PDB file of C-alpha atoms in Angstrom:
ATOM      1  CA  MET A   1      40.656  -2.855  31.029  1.00 61.00           C
ATOM      2  CA  ASN A   2      37.087  -3.765  30.690  1.00 81.00           C
ATOM      3  CA  ARG A   3      34.410  -2.919  32.943  1.00 83.00           C
ATOM      4  CA  ARG A   4      33.972  -6.351  34.784  1.00 85.00           C
ATOM      5  CA  LYS A   5      37.569  -6.313  35.444  1.00 80.00           C
ATOM      6  CA  LEU A   6      37.830  -2.861  37.070  1.00 80.00           C
ATOM      7  CA  ASN A   7      34.810  -3.709  39.130  1.00 81.00           C
ATOM      8  CA  ALA A   8      36.350  -6.573  40.318  1.00 83.00           C
ATOM      9  CA  LEU A   9      39.679  -4.762  41.014  1.00 82.00           C
ATOM     10  CA  LYS A  10      37.767  -1.994  43.043  1.00 83.00           C
ATOM     11  CA  GLU A  11      35.843  -4.643  45.318  1.00 84.00           C
ATOM     12  CA  ARG A  12      39.278  -6.119  46.026  1.00 83.00           C
ATOM     13  CA  ILE A  13      40.670  -2.761  47.026  1.00 82.00           C
ATOM     14  CA  ALA A  14      37.510  -2.072  49.024  1.00 81.00           C
ATOM     15  CA  GLU A  15      37.803  -5.245  50.908  1.00 80.00           C
ATOM     16  CA  LYS A  16      41.514  -4.860  51.787  1.00 78.00           C
ATOM     17  CA  LYS A  17      40.922  -1.126  52.893  1.00 79.00           C
ATOM     18  CA  GLU A  18      37.878  -2.567  55.163  1.00 78.00           C
ATOM     19  CA  LYS A  19      40.119  -5.295  56.626  1.00 77.00           C
ATOM     20  CA  SER A  20      42.775  -2.597  57.271  1.00 77.00           C
ATOM     21  CA  ASP A  21      40.204  -0.629  59.165  1.00 79.00           C
ATOM     22  CA  ASP A  22      39.163  -3.481  60.980  1.00 77.00           C
ATOM     23  CA  LEU A  23      42.623  -4.315  62.303  1.00 80.00           C
ATOM     24  CA  ASP A  24      43.544  -0.706  62.939  1.00 82.00           C
ATOM     25  CA  ARG A  25      40.685  -0.696  65.451  1.00 83.00           C
ATOM     26  CA  ILE A  26      41.516  -4.172  66.896  1.00 82.00           C
ATOM     27  CA  VAL A  27      45.305  -3.209  67.456  1.00 81.00           C
ATOM     28  CA  SER A  28      44.357   0.281  68.952  1.00 84.00           C
ATOM     29  CA  ARG A  29      42.240  -1.520  71.340  1.00 85.00           C
ATOM     30  CA  ILE A  30      45.023  -3.988  72.272  1.00 84.00           C
ATOM     31  CA  MET A  31      47.440  -1.065  72.688  1.00 84.00           C
ATOM     32  CA  GLN A  32      44.985   0.341  75.422  1.00 88.00           C
ATOM     33  CA  LEU A  33      45.377  -2.461  77.643  1.00 88.00           C
ATOM     34  CA  PRO A  34      48.066  -2.597  80.585  1.00 89.00           C
ATOM     35  CA  TYR A  35      51.310  -4.212  79.717  1.00 83.00           C
ATOM     36  CA  GLY A  36      50.642  -7.360  81.771  1.00 85.00           C
ATOM     37  CA  GLN A  37      47.279  -8.038  79.810  1.00 87.00           C
ATOM     38  CA  ILE A  38      48.765  -7.112  76.359  1.00 83.00           C
ATOM     39  CA  ARG A  39      51.483  -9.889  76.950  1.00 81.00           C
ATOM     40  CA  LYS A  40      48.313 -12.418  77.622  1.00 84.00           C
ATOM     41  CA  VAL A  41      46.764 -11.207  74.493  1.00 83.00           C
ATOM     42  CA  MET A  42      49.867 -10.945  72.087  1.00 81.00           C
ATOM     43  CA  THR A  43      50.405 -14.648  71.576  1.00 85.00           C
ATOM     44  CA  ASP A  44      52.778 -16.015  68.753  1.00 87.00           C
ATOM     45  CA  GLU A  45      49.436 -16.981  66.914  1.00 87.00           C
ATOM     46  CA  ILE A  46      48.011 -13.181  67.130  1.00 82.00           C
ATOM     47  CA  MET A  47      51.495 -12.070  66.122  1.00 83.00           C
ATOM     48  CA  GLU A  48      51.286 -13.987  63.164  1.00 85.00           C
ATOM     49  CA  ILE A  49      48.083 -13.159  61.954  1.00 81.00           C
ATOM     50  CA  LEU A  50      48.943  -9.437  62.674  1.00 79.00           C
ATOM     51  CA  ALA A  51      52.116  -9.639  60.647  1.00 82.00           C
ATOM     52  CA  LYS A  52      50.175 -11.071  57.863  1.00 81.00           C
ATOM     53  CA  TYR A  53      48.341  -7.779  57.410  1.00 75.00           C
ATOM     54  CA  GLY A  54      51.636  -5.756  57.902  1.00 76.00           C
ATOM     55  CA  TYR A  55      51.780  -5.242  61.819  1.00 72.00           C
ATOM     56  CA  THR A  56      54.867  -6.098  63.461  1.00 68.00           C
ATOM     57  CA  GLY A  57      55.946  -6.222  66.984  1.00 58.00           C
ATOM     58  CA  GLY A  58      58.263  -3.526  68.421  1.00 53.00           C
TER      59      GLY A  58
END
């Protein structure tokens, strides 16, 4: 693998890691809300976005 491809791969991995860390922080904050507030925040649209990044309801 040439150096340019390797650097591009490293960048993509770093971006995914950053996105994952961001989502972890968001989800942890959401989970601190009282149940009634969670229901208001966790709309179908938000659940689809979270599922896109590997989070599922449950």
